[in-house]
JSON list of C-alpha atoms in Angstrom, two decimals:
[
{"chain": "A", "resi": 124, "resn": "MET", "atom": "CA", "xyz": [52.37, -6.42, 41.09]},
{"chain": "A", "resi": 125, "resn": "THR", "atom": "CA", "xyz": [52.80, -7.04, 44.81]},
{"chain": "A", "resi": 126, "resn": "SER", "atom": "CA", "xyz": [52.57, -4.68, 47.72]},
{"chain": "A", "resi": 127, "resn": "PRO", "atom": "CA", "xyz": [53.07, -5.89, 51.32]},
{"chain": "A", "resi": 128, "resn": "GLU", "atom": "CA", "xyz": [51.17, -2.94, 52.81]},
{"chain": "A", "resi": 129, "resn": "LEU", "atom": "CA", "xyz": [47.99, -3.66, 50.85]},
{"chain": "A", "resi": 130, "resn": "ALA", "atom": "CA", "xyz": [45.59, -5.75, 52.96]},
{"chain": "A", "resi": 131, "resn": "PHE", "atom": "CA", "xyz": [43.61, -8.66, 51.52]},
{"chain": "A", "resi": 132, "resn": "ARG", "atom": "CA", "xyz": [40.47, -6.62, 52.15]},
{"chain": "A", "resi": 133, "resn": "SER", "atom": "CA", "xyz": [41.51, -2.98, 52.18]},
{"chain": "A", "resi": 134, "resn": "SER", "atom": "CA", "xyz": [39.57, -0.06, 53.53]},
{"chain": "A", "resi": 135, "resn": "THR", "atom": "CA", "xyz": [38.72, 2.86, 51.27]},
{"chain": "A", "resi": 136, "resn": "GLU", "atom": "CA", "xyz": [41.57, 4.89, 52.79]},
{"chain": "A", "resi": 137, "resn": "GLU", "atom": "CA", "xyz": [44.09, 2.06, 52.30]},
{"chain": "A", "resi": 138, "resn": "ALA", "atom": "CA", "xyz": [43.03, 1.49, 48.71]},
{"chain": "A", "resi": 139, "resn": "CYS", "atom": "CA", "xyz": [43.19, 5.19, 47.86]},
{"chain": "A", "resi": 140, "resn": "HIS", "atom": "CA", "xyz": [46.59, 5.61, 49.54]},
{"chain": "A", "resi": 141, "resn": "TRP", "atom": "CA", "xyz": [48.08, 2.59, 47.76]},
{"chain": "A", "resi": 142, "resn": "LEU", "atom": "CA", "xyz": [46.75, 3.65, 44.35]},
{"chain": "A", "resi": 143, "resn": "ALA", "atom": "CA", "xyz": [48.05, 7.18, 44.91]},
{"chain": "A", "resi": 144, "resn": "GLN", "atom": "CA", "xyz": [51.53, 5.69, 45.45]},
{"chain": "A", "resi": 145, "resn": "GLN", "atom": "CA", "xyz": [51.22, 3.66, 42.26]},
{"chain": "A", "resi": 146, "resn": "THR", "atom": "CA", "xyz": [49.77, 6.35, 40.01]},
{"chain": "A", "resi": 147, "resn": "GLY", "atom": "CA", "xyz": [51.04, 9.62, 41.44]},
{"chain": "A", "resi": 148, "resn": "ALA", "atom": "CA", "xyz": [47.49, 11.00, 41.63]},
{"chain": "A", "resi": 149, "resn": "SER", "atom": "CA", "xyz": [45.02, 11.36, 44.47]},
{"chain": "A", "resi": 150, "resn": "TRP", "atom": "CA", "xyz": [42.11, 8.93, 44.76]},
{"chain": "A", "resi": 151, "resn": "SER", "atom": "CA", "xyz": [38.65, 8.99, 46.32]},
{"chain": "A", "resi": 152, "resn": "LEU", "atom": "CA", "xyz": [35.83, 6.52, 46.94]},
{"chain": "A", "resi": 153, "resn": "ALA", "atom": "CA", "xyz": [33.99, 7.94, 43.92]},
{"chain": "A", "resi": 154, "resn": "GLN", "atom": "CA", "xyz": [37.03, 7.29, 41.69]},
{"chain": "A", "resi": 155, "resn": "LEU", "atom": "CA", "xyz": [37.40, 3.73, 42.97]},
{"chain": "A", "resi": 156, "resn": "ILE", "atom": "CA", "xyz": [33.80, 3.02, 41.99]},
{"chain": "A", "resi": 157, "resn": "GLU", "atom": "CA", "xyz": [34.03, 4.87, 38.67]},
{"chain": "A", "resi": 158, "resn": "ASN", "atom": "CA", "xyz": [37.01, 2.70, 37.79]},
{"chain": "A", "resi": 159, "resn": "GLY", "atom": "CA", "xyz": [35.01, -0.47, 38.32]},
{"chain": "A", "resi": 160, "resn": "LEU", "atom": "CA", "xyz": [36.12, -1.56, 41.80]},
{"chain": "A", "resi": 161, "resn": "ILE", "atom": "CA", "xyz": [33.43, -3.41, 43.73]},
{"chain": "A", "resi": 162, "resn": "PRO", "atom": "CA", "xyz": [33.16, -2.53, 47.43]},
{"chain": "A", "resi": 163, "resn": "TYR", "atom": "CA", "xyz": [32.20, -5.15, 50.01]},
{"chain": "A", "resi": 164, "resn": "VAL", "atom": "CA", "xyz": [30.85, -5.03, 53.54]},
{"chain": "A", "resi": 165, "resn": "TRP", "atom": "CA", "xyz": [31.01, -7.85, 56.07]},
{"chain": "A", "resi": 166, "resn": "LEU", "atom": "CA", "xyz": [27.58, -9.09, 57.12]},
{"chain": "A", "resi": 167, "resn": "ASP", "atom": "CA", "xyz": [27.36, -10.97, 60.39]},
{"chain": "A", "resi": 168, "resn": "TYR", "atom": "CA", "xyz": [24.86, -13.81, 60.40]},
{"chain": "A", "resi": 169, "resn": "ASP", "atom": "CA", "xyz": [21.30, -12.57, 60.78]},
{"chain": "A", "resi": 170, "resn": "ALA", "atom": "CA", "xyz": [18.68, -15.11, 61.84]},
{"chain": "A", "resi": 171, "resn": "ASP", "atom": "CA", "xyz": [16.00, -12.93, 60.23]},
{"chain": "A", "resi": 172, "resn": "MET", "atom": "CA", "xyz": [17.52, -13.57, 56.78]},
{"chain": "A", "resi": 173, "resn": "PRO", "atom": "CA", "xyz": [18.76, -17.20, 56.88]},
{"chain": "A", "resi": 174, "resn": "ALA", "atom": "CA", "xyz": [18.50, -17.65, 53.08]},
{"chain": "A", "resi": 175, "resn": "LEU", "atom": "CA", "xyz": [21.03, -14.86, 52.55]},
{"chain": "A", "resi": 176, "resn": "PHE", "atom": "CA", "xyz": [23.70, -16.67, 54.54]},
{"chain": "A", "resi": 177, "resn": "GLY", "atom": "CA", "xyz": [23.06, -20.33, 53.70]},
{"chain": "A", "resi": 178, "resn": "GLU", "atom": "CA", "xyz": [25.78, -22.33, 55.42]},
{"chain": "A", "resi": 179, "resn": "ALA", "atom": "CA", "xyz": [27.87, -19.24, 56.18]},
{"chain": "A", "resi": 180, "resn": "ASN", "atom": "CA", "xyz": [26.66, -19.10, 59.75]},
{"chain": "A", "resi": 181, "resn": "GLY", "atom": "CA", "xyz": [29.50, -16.80, 60.74]},
{"chain": "A", "resi": 182, "resn": "GLY", "atom": "CA", "xyz": [28.73, -14.21, 58.09]},
{"chain": "A", "resi": 183, "resn": "TYR", "atom": "CA", "xyz": [30.27, -13.34, 54.72]},
{"chain": "A", "resi": 184, "resn": "PRO", "atom": "CA", "xyz": [31.50, -10.33, 52.66]},
{"chain": "A", "resi": 185, "resn": "ALA", "atom": "CA", "xyz": [28.59, -8.98, 50.60]},
{"chain": "A", "resi": 186, "resn": "PRO", "atom": "CA", "xyz": [29.40, -7.19, 47.33]},
{"chain": "A", "resi": 187, "resn": "ILE", "atom": "CA", "xyz": [27.86, -3.82, 46.45]},
{"chain": "A", "resi": 188, "resn": "PHE", "atom": "CA", "xyz": [27.43, -3.76, 42.69]},
{"chain": "A", "resi": 189, "resn": "PHE", "atom": "CA", "xyz": [23.86, -2.56, 42.01]},
{"chain": "A", "resi": 190, "resn": "GLU", "atom": "CA", "xyz": [24.07, 0.73, 40.10]},
{"chain": "A", "resi": 191, "resn": "GLY", "atom": "CA", "xyz": [21.70, 2.56, 42.40]},
{"chain": "A", "resi": 192, "resn": "ASP", "atom": "CA", "xyz": [23.71, 1.54, 45.46]},
{"chain": "A", "resi": 193, "resn": "THR", "atom": "CA", "xyz": [27.11, 2.38, 43.97]},
{"chain": "A", "resi": 194, "resn": "GLN", "atom": "CA", "xyz": [25.93, 5.69, 42.51]},
{"chain": "A", "resi": 195, "resn": "ARG", "atom": "CA", "xyz": [24.73, 6.69, 45.94]},
{"chain": "A", "resi": 196, "resn": "LEU", "atom": "CA", "xyz": [28.20, 5.99, 47.35]},
{"chain": "A", "resi": 197, "resn": "ALA", "atom": "CA", "xyz": [29.95, 7.81, 44.50]},
{"chain": "A", "resi": 198, "resn": "ALA", "atom": "CA", "xyz": [27.71, 10.83, 45.03]},
{"chain": "A", "resi": 199, "resn": "GLY", "atom": "CA", "xyz": [29.00, 11.20, 48.60]},
{"chain": "A", "resi": 200, "resn": "SER", "atom": "CA", "xyz": [26.40, 9.48, 50.78]},
{"chain": "A", "resi": 201, "resn": "ALA", "atom": "CA", "xyz": [26.91, 9.56, 54.54]},
{"chain": "A", "resi": 202, "resn": "ASP", "atom": "CA", "xyz": [26.52, 5.79, 54.89]},
{"chain": "A", "resi": 203, "resn": "VAL", "atom": "CA", "xyz": [26.21, 2.56, 52.90]},
{"chain": "A", "resi": 204, "resn": "LEU", "atom": "CA", "xyz": [22.83, 1.32, 51.68]},
{"chain": "A", "resi": 205, "resn": "ILE", "atom": "CA", "xyz": [22.63, -2.13, 50.07]},
{"chain": "A", "resi": 206, "resn": "THR", "atom": "CA", "xyz": [19.40, -2.98, 48.28]},
{"chain": "A", "resi": 207, "resn": "ILE", "atom": "CA", "xyz": [20.69, -5.74, 45.99]},
{"chain": "A", "resi": 208, "resn": "THR", "atom": "CA", "xyz": [23.70, -8.00, 46.61]},
{"chain": "A", "resi": 209, "resn": "LYS", "atom": "CA", "xyz": [24.81, -11.61, 46.23]},
{"chain": "A", "resi": 210, "resn": "ASP", "atom": "CA", "xyz": [24.13, -14.15, 48.93]},
{"chain": "A", "resi": 211, "resn": "ALA", "atom": "CA", "xyz": [26.80, -16.39, 50.42]},
{"chain": "A", "resi": 212, "resn": "ASP", "atom": "CA", "xyz": [26.38, -18.74, 47.44]},
{"chain": "A", "resi": 213, "resn": "LYS", "atom": "CA", "xyz": [27.00, -15.84, 45.02]},
{"chain": "A", "resi": 214, "resn": "ILE", "atom": "CA", "xyz": [23.39, -15.69, 43.80]},
{"chain": "A", "resi": 215, "resn": "VAL", "atom": "CA", "xyz": [22.02, -12.20, 43.13]},
{"chain": "A", "resi": 216, "resn": "THR", "atom": "CA", "xyz": [19.47, -11.36, 45.81]},
{"chain": "A", "resi": 217, "resn": "GLN", "atom": "CA", "xyz": [17.16, -8.38, 46.32]},
{"chain": "A", "resi": 218, "resn": "LEU", "atom": "CA", "xyz": [17.06, -7.48, 49.99]},
{"chain": "A", "resi": 219, "resn": "PRO", "atom": "CA", "xyz": [13.81, -6.72, 51.82]},
{"chain": "A", "resi": 220, "resn": "PRO", "atom": "CA", "xyz": [13.11, -2.95, 51.94]},
{"chain": "A", "resi": 221, "resn": "PRO", "atom": "CA", "xyz": [14.67, -0.72, 53.02]},
{"chain": "A", "resi": 222, "resn": "GLY", "atom": "CA", "xyz": [17.82, -2.83, 52.55]},
{"chain": "A", "resi": 223, "resn": "ILE", "atom": "CA", "xyz": [20.89, -3.04, 54.79]},
{"chain": "A", "resi": 224, "resn": "ARG", "atom": "CA", "xyz": [22.74, 0.01, 56.07]},
{"chain": "A", "resi": 225, "resn": "ARG", "atom": "CA", "xyz": [26.35, 0.10, 57.18]},
{"chain": "A", "resi": 226, "resn": "ALA", "atom": "CA", "xyz": [28.87, 2.80, 58.06]},
{"chain": "A", "resi": 227, "resn": "LEU", "atom": "CA", "xyz": [31.23, 4.06, 55.35]},
{"chain": "A", "resi": 228, "resn": "HIS", "atom": "CA", "xyz": [34.29, 2.90, 57.27]},
{"chain": "A", "resi": 229, "resn": "GLU", "atom": "CA", "xyz": [33.09, -0.71, 56.89]},
{"chain": "A", "resi": 230, "resn": "LEU", "atom": "CA", "xyz": [33.64, -0.68, 53.10]},
{"chain": "A", "resi": 231, "resn": "ARG", "atom": "CA", "xyz": [36.36, -3.00, 51.88]},
{"chain": "A", "resi": 232, "resn": "PHE", "atom": "CA", "xyz": [38.00, -3.57, 48.48]},
{"chain": "A", "resi": 233, "resn": "LEU", "atom": "CA", "xyz": [39.72, -6.78, 47.42]},
{"chain": "A", "resi": 234, "resn": "LYS", "atom": "CA", "xyz": [43.50, -6.65, 47.05]},
{"chain": "A", "resi": 235, "resn": "LYS", "atom": "CA", "xyz": [43.43, -8.50, 43.71]},
{"chain": "A", "resi": 236, "resn": "ASP", "atom": "CA", "xyz": [40.93, -5.99, 42.28]},
{"chain": "A", "resi": 237, "resn": "ILE", "atom": "CA", "xyz": [43.01, -3.00, 43.38]},
{"chain": "A", "resi": 238, "resn": "GLU", "atom": "CA", "xyz": [46.20, -4.47, 41.94]},
{"chain": "A", "resi": 239, "resn": "ARG", "atom": "CA", "xyz": [44.44, -5.36, 38.69]},
{"chain": "A", "resi": 240, "resn": "LEU", "atom": "CA", "xyz": [43.24, -1.76, 38.35]},
{"chain": "A", "resi": 241, "resn": "ALA", "atom": "CA", "xyz": [46.75, -0.43, 38.99]},
{"chain": "A", "resi": 242, "resn": "GLY", "atom": "CA", "xyz": [48.16, -2.71, 36.32]},
{"chain": "A", "resi": 243, "resn": "LYS", "atom": "CA", "xyz": [45.51, -1.61, 33.84]},
{"chain": "A", "resi": 244, "resn": "LEU", "atom": "CA", "xyz": [46.19, 2.07, 34.50]},
{"chain": "A", "resi": 245, "resn": "LYS", "atom": "CA", "xyz": [49.92, 1.50, 34.12]},
{"chain": "A", "resi": 246, "resn": "ARG", "atom": "CA", "xyz": [49.45, -0.19, 30.75]},
{"chain": "A", "resi": 247, "resn": "GLU", "atom": "CA", "xyz": [47.16, 2.57, 29.54]},
{"chain": "A", "resi": 248, "resn": "ALA", "atom": "CA", "xyz": [49.73, 5.20, 30.55]},
{"chain": "A", "resi": 249, "resn": "GLU", "atom": "CA", "xyz": [52.52, 3.60, 28.54]},
{"chain": "A", "resi": 250, "resn": "PRO", "atom": "CA", "xyz": [53.34, 5.31, 25.23]},
{"chain": "A", "resi": 251, "resn": "VAL", "atom": "CA", "xyz": [51.85, 3.61, 22.22]},
{"chain": "A", "resi": 252, "resn": "LYS", "atom": "CA", "xyz": [54.50, 1.70, 20.33]},
{"chain": "A", "resi": 253, "resn": "VAL", "atom": "CA", "xyz": [54.38, 2.34, 16.62]},
{"chain": "A", "resi": 254, "resn": "GLN", "atom": "CA", "xyz": [54.95, -0.90, 14.82]},
{"chain": "A", "resi": 255, "resn": "PRO", "atom": "CA", "xyz": [56.92, -0.63, 11.60]},
{"chain": "A", "resi": 256, "resn": "GLU", "atom": "CA", "xyz": [54.76, -1.39, 8.62]},
{"chain": "A", "resi": 257, "resn": "VAL", "atom": "CA", "xyz": [55.57, -4.76, 7.15]},
{"chain": "A", "resi": 258, "resn": "ALA", "atom": "CA", "xyz": [55.69, -4.80, 3.39]},
{"chain": "A", "resi": 259, "resn": "LYS", "atom": "CA", "xyz": [53.01, -7.05, 1.94]},
{"chain": "A", "resi": 260, "resn": "GLU", "atom": "CA", "xyz": [53.79, -9.31, -0.95]},
{"chain": "A", "resi": 261, "resn": "SER", "atom": "CA", "xyz": [50.65, -8.26, -2.76]},
{"chain": "A", "resi": 262, "resn": "GLN", "atom": "CA", "xyz": [47.39, -6.51, -2.13]},
{"chain": "A", "resi": 263, "resn": "GLN", "atom": "CA", "xyz": [46.04, -7.56, -5.51]},
{"chain": "A", "resi": 264, "resn": "GLY", "atom": "CA", "xyz": [44.90, -10.98, -4.44]},
{"chain": "A", "resi": 265, "resn": "ILE", "atom": "CA", "xyz": [45.47, -14.07, -2.33]},
{"chain": "A", "resi": 266, "resn": "GLY", "atom": "CA", "xyz": [47.46, -17.19, -3.18]},
{"chain": "A", "resi": 267, "resn": "LYS", "atom": "CA", "xyz": [46.27, -20.73, -3.79]},
{"chain": "A", "resi": 268, "resn": "GLU", "atom": "CA", "xyz": [46.82, -21.93, -0.22]},
{"chain": "A", "resi": 269, "resn": "GLN", "atom": "CA", "xyz": [44.83, -19.02, 1.15]},
{"chain": "A", "resi": 270, "resn": "VAL", "atom": "CA", "xyz": [42.02, -19.63, -1.35]},
{"chain": "A", "resi": 271, "resn": "LEU", "atom": "CA", "xyz": [41.85, -23.26, -0.29]},
{"chain": "A", "resi": 272, "resn": "ALA", "atom": "CA", "xyz": [41.91, -22.35, 3.41]},
{"chain": "A", "resi": 273, "resn": "ALA", "atom": "CA", "xyz": [39.11, -19.81, 3.04]},
{"chain": "A", "resi": 274, "resn": "PHE", "atom": "CA", "xyz": [36.81, -21.48, 0.49]},
{"chain": "A", "resi": 275, "resn": "GLY", "atom": "CA", "xyz": [37.94, -25.07, -0.01]},
{"chain": "A", "resi": 276, "resn": "SER", "atom": "CA", "xyz": [35.44, -26.57, 2.42]},
{"chain": "A", "resi": 277, "resn": "LEU", "atom": "CA", "xyz": [32.52, -24.61, 0.95]},
{"chain": "A", "resi": 278, "resn": "VAL", "atom": "CA", "xyz": [32.36, -26.19, -2.52]},
{"chain": "A", "resi": 279, "resn": "LYS", "atom": "CA", "xyz": [31.66, -29.74, -3.65]},
{"chain": "A", "resi": 280, "resn": "LEU", "atom": "CA", "xyz": [34.49, -29.84, -6.16]},
{"chain": "A", "resi": 281, "resn": "ASN", "atom": "CA", "xyz": [38.26, -30.17, -6.26]},
{"chain": "A", "resi": 282, "resn": "LEU", "atom": "CA", "xyz": [39.02, -26.52, -5.79]},
{"chain": "A", "resi": 283, "resn": "GLU", "atom": "CA", "xyz": [42.78, -27.03, -6.06]},
{"chain": "A", "resi": 284, "resn": "LYS", "atom": "CA", "xyz": [42.32, -28.66, -9.46]},
{"chain": "A", "resi": 285, "resn": "GLU", "atom": "CA", "xyz": [39.97, -25.90, -10.63]},
{"chain": "A", "resi": 286, "resn": "LEU", "atom": "CA", "xyz": [42.46, -23.21, -9.59]},
{"chain": "A", "resi": 287, "resn": "ALA", "atom": "CA", "xyz": [45.22, -24.96, -11.50]},
{"chain": "A", "resi": 288, "resn": "GLY", "atom": "CA", "xyz": [42.99, -25.25, -14.57]},
{"chain": "A", "resi": 289, "resn": "GLY", "atom": "CA", "xyz": [42.19, -21.55, -14.55]},
{"chain": "A", "resi": 290, "resn": "VAL", "atom": "CA", "xyz": [38.85, -21.93, -16.32]},
{"chain": "A", "resi": 291, "resn": "GLY", "atom": "CA", "xyz": [35.73, -19.81, -15.80]},
{"chain": "A", "resi": 292, "resn": "ILE", "atom": "CA", "xyz": [35.63, -17.90, -12.53]},
{"chain": "A", "resi": 293, "resn": "PHE", "atom": "CA", "xyz": [39.02, -19.38, -11.62]},
{"chain": "A", "resi": 294, "resn": "GLY", "atom": "CA", "xyz": [40.84, -17.89, -14.63]},
{"chain": "A", "resi": 295, "resn": "ASP", "atom": "CA", "xyz": [41.94, -14.46, -15.85]},
{"chain": "A", "resi": 296, "resn": "ASP", "atom": "CA", "xyz": [38.44, -13.71, -17.11]},
{"chain": "A", "resi": 297, "resn": "GLY", "atom": "CA", "xyz": [37.09, -14.46, -13.65]},
{"chain": "A", "resi": 298, "resn": "ALA", "atom": "CA", "xyz": [38.70, -13.98, -10.24]},
{"chain": "A", "resi": 299, "resn": "ARG", "atom": "CA", "xyz": [42.34, -14.68, -11.10]},
{"chain": "A", "resi": 300, "resn": "VAL", "atom": "CA", "xyz": [44.46, -11.53, -11.18]},
{"chain": "A", "resi": 301, "resn": "LYS", "atom": "CA", "xyz": [45.40, -11.01, -14.82]},
{"chain": "A", "resi": 302, "resn": "GLY", "atom": "CA", "xyz": [49.01, -11.86, -15.52]},
{"chain": "A", "resi": 303, "resn": "SER", "atom": "CA", "xyz": [49.73, -13.22, -12.05]},
{"chain": "A", "resi": 304, "resn": "ALA", "atom": "CA", "xyz": [50.19, -16.78, -13.39]},
{"chain": "A", "resi": 305, "resn": "ARG", "atom": "CA", "xyz": [52.25, -15.74, -16.40]},
{"chain": "A", "resi": 306, "resn": "LYS", "atom": "CA", "xyz": [55.68, -16.54, -14.94]},
{"chain": "A", "resi": 307, "resn": "ALA", "atom": "CA", "xyz": [54.70, -19.48, -12.74]},
{"chain": "A", "resi": 308, "resn": "LYS", "atom": "CA", "xyz": [51.41, -21.05, -11.69]},
{"chain": "A", "resi": 309, "resn": "ASN", "atom": "CA", "xyz": [52.46, -21.02, -8.05]},
{"chain": "A", "resi": 310, "resn": "LYS", "atom": "CA", "xyz": [52.59, -17.21, -8.27]},
{"chain": "A", "resi": 311, "resn": "ALA", "atom": "CA", "xyz": [48.96, -16.92, -9.33]},
{"chain": "A", "resi": 312, "resn": "LEU", "atom": "CA", "xyz": [46.68, -14.69, -7.25]},
{"chain": "A", "resi": 313, "resn": "TRP", "atom": "CA", "xyz": [42.90, -14.51, -6.99]},
{"chain": "A", "resi": 314, "resn": "ASN", "atom": "CA", "xyz": [40.71, -11.61, -5.96]},
{"chain": "A", "resi": 315, "resn": "PRO", "atom": "CA", "xyz": [38.83, -13.11, -2.99]},
{"chain": "A", "resi": 316, "resn": "ILE", "atom": "CA", "xyz": [35.78, -10.87, -3.42]},
{"chain": "A", "resi": 317, "resn": "THR", "atom": "CA", "xyz": [35.33, -11.68, -7.10]},
{"chain": "A", "resi": 318, "resn": "LEU", "atom": "CA", "xyz": [35.94, -15.34, -6.31]},
{"chain": "A", "resi": 319, "resn": "ALA", "atom": "CA", "xyz": [33.43, -15.41, -3.43]},
{"chain": "A", "resi": 320, "resn": "LEU", "atom": "CA", "xyz": [30.74, -13.74, -5.52]},
{"chain": "A", "resi": 321, "resn": "GLY", "atom": "CA", "xyz": [31.44, -16.20, -8.31]},
{"chain": "A", "resi": 322, "resn": "LEU", "atom": "CA", "xyz": [31.19, -19.17, -5.95]},
{"chain": "A", "resi": 323, "resn": "ASN", "atom": "CA", "xyz": [27.81, -17.87, -4.83]},
{"chain": "A", "resi": 324, "resn": "ASP", "atom": "CA", "xyz": [26.54, -17.19, -8.33]},
{"chain": "A", "resi": 325, "resn": "VAL", "atom": "CA", "xyz": [27.93, -20.20, -10.20]},
{"chain": "A", "resi": 326, "resn": "TYR", "atom": "CA", "xyz": [28.23, -22.87, -7.51]},
{"chain": "A", "resi": 327, "resn": "ARG", "atom": "CA", "xyz": [25.44, -21.68, -5.19]},
{"chain": "A", "resi": 328, "resn": "VAL", "atom": "CA", "xyz": [27.65, -21.44, -2.13]},
{"chain": "A", "resi": 329, "resn": "PRO", "atom": "CA", "xyz": [25.39, -19.83, 0.51]},
{"chain": "A", "resi": 330, "resn": "MET", "atom": "CA", "xyz": [26.24, -16.22, 1.21]},
{"chain": "A", "resi": 331, "resn": "PRO", "atom": "CA", "xyz": [26.31, -16.72, 5.04]},
{"chain": "A", "resi": 332, "resn": "TYR", "atom": "CA", "xyz": [29.14, -19.25, 4.56]},
{"chain": "A", "resi": 333, "resn": "LEU", "atom": "CA", "xyz": [31.11, -16.76, 2.49]},
{"chain": "A", "resi": 334, "resn": "LYS", "atom": "CA", "xyz": [30.53, -13.97, 5.02]},
{"chain": "A", "resi": 335, "resn": "LYS", "atom": "CA", "xyz": [31.82, -16.26, 7.76]},
{"chain": "A", "resi": 336, "resn": "ALA", "atom": "CA", "xyz": [34.96, -16.99, 5.70]},
{"chain": "A", "resi": 337, "resn": "PHE", "atom": "CA", "xyz": [35.84, -13.29, 5.46]},
{"chain": "A", "resi": 338, "resn": "ASN", "atom": "CA", "xyz": [35.45, -12.90, 9.24]},
{"chain": "A", "resi": 339, "resn": "ALA", "atom": "CA", "xyz": [37.37, -16.06, 10.10]},
{"chain": "A", "resi": 340, "resn": "HIS", "atom": "CA", "xyz": [40.67, -15.51, 8.29]},
{"chain": "A", "resi": 341, "resn": "ASP", "atom": "CA", "xyz": [43.21, -12.80, 9.10]},
{"chain": "A", "resi": 342, "resn": "PHE", "atom": "CA", "xyz": [44.59, -12.75, 5.58]},
{"chain": "A", "resi": 343, "resn": "LEU", "atom": "CA", "xyz": [41.18, -11.53, 4.37]},
{"chain": "A", "resi": 344, "resn": "HIS", "atom": "CA", "xyz": [41.16, -8.63, 6.85]},
{"chain": "A", "resi": 345, "resn": "GLU", "atom": "CA", "xyz": [42.23, -6.00, 4.30]},
{"chain": "A", "resi": 346, "resn": "TRP", "atom": "CA", "xyz": [39.44, -7.12, 1.97]},
{"chain": "A", "resi": 347, "resn": "ARG", "atom": "CA", "xyz": [36.57, -6.88, 4.48]},
{"chain": "A", "resi": 348, "resn": "ASP", "atom": "CA", "xyz": [35.57, -3.26, 3.84]},
{"chain": "A", "resi": 349, "resn": "GLU", "atom": "CA", "xyz": [35.38, -3.83, 0.09]},
{"chain": "A", "resi": 350, "resn": "TRP", "atom": "CA", "xyz": [33.53, -7.11, 0.72]},
{"chain": "A", "resi": 351, "resn": "ARG", "atom": "CA", "xyz": [30.91, -5.31, 2.83]},
{"chain": "A", "resi": 352, "resn": "LYS", "atom": "CA", "xyz": [30.48, -2.65, 0.14]},
{"chain": "A", "resi": 353, "resn": "SER", "atom": "CA", "xyz": [29.88, -5.37, -2.44]},
{"chain": "A", "resi": 354, "resn": "LEU", "atom": "CA", "xyz": [27.29, -7.00, -0.16]},
{"chain": "A", "resi": 355, "resn": "ASP", "atom": "CA", "xyz": [25.54, -3.66, 0.32]},
{"chain": "A", "resi": 356, "resn": "LEU", "atom": "CA", "xyz": [25.30, -3.16, -3.44]},
{"chain": "A", "resi": 357, "resn": "LEU", "atom": "CA", "xyz": [23.76, -6.64, -3.73]},
{"chain": "A", "resi": 358, "resn": "GLY", "atom": "CA", "xyz": [21.34, -6.00, -0.88]},
{"chain": "A", "resi": 359, "resn": "GLU", "atom": "CA", "xyz": [22.98, -8.65, 1.25]}
]
């Protein structure tokens, strides 16, 4: 979003006027701060505080971000009081009491921050697009390739071979969905929760590794609630 009339460092009035044009609503200093904009004031070099300026011997724009300072502005203070800021090298610095005072008209807001806020508000105002639900092939289990992707690196055995063999926890009496391999082995499905618990119990795969697997793979997303319930029942 570009706007020729918005200055690189805009005054409070300029920022409020520009945002009002973009949003169709009135703006105030309090609203700018409540929406996360950081005000700045220009500090001319002060020989009494050389560490604050470093090599910026001409001065620099100091940000006002400390909650106490910004709350005071948002509450309608008659001037600006800065007690904590960043020095010219962007290091957070607590100023000697009572801090630095400036007039309200000296406040400035960065153009990029104002434009970013306008873009954010515009996106939030857009109607939520309802995505059509995509039919899932199966919610009974996951296929061989997904099993290998999620758990293959966690066991010291040929997991692909074990899945094909369908013995023990890998078969119909274990984690394999009953009847899913009847027509073709490549159609077989496994319940990932039953399989994970079996890998922990029979093959001593550490539970933290299994928890990480459920968080790392999108295709296990729909199983996460049931997985957490199973962990709760086990005291994990």
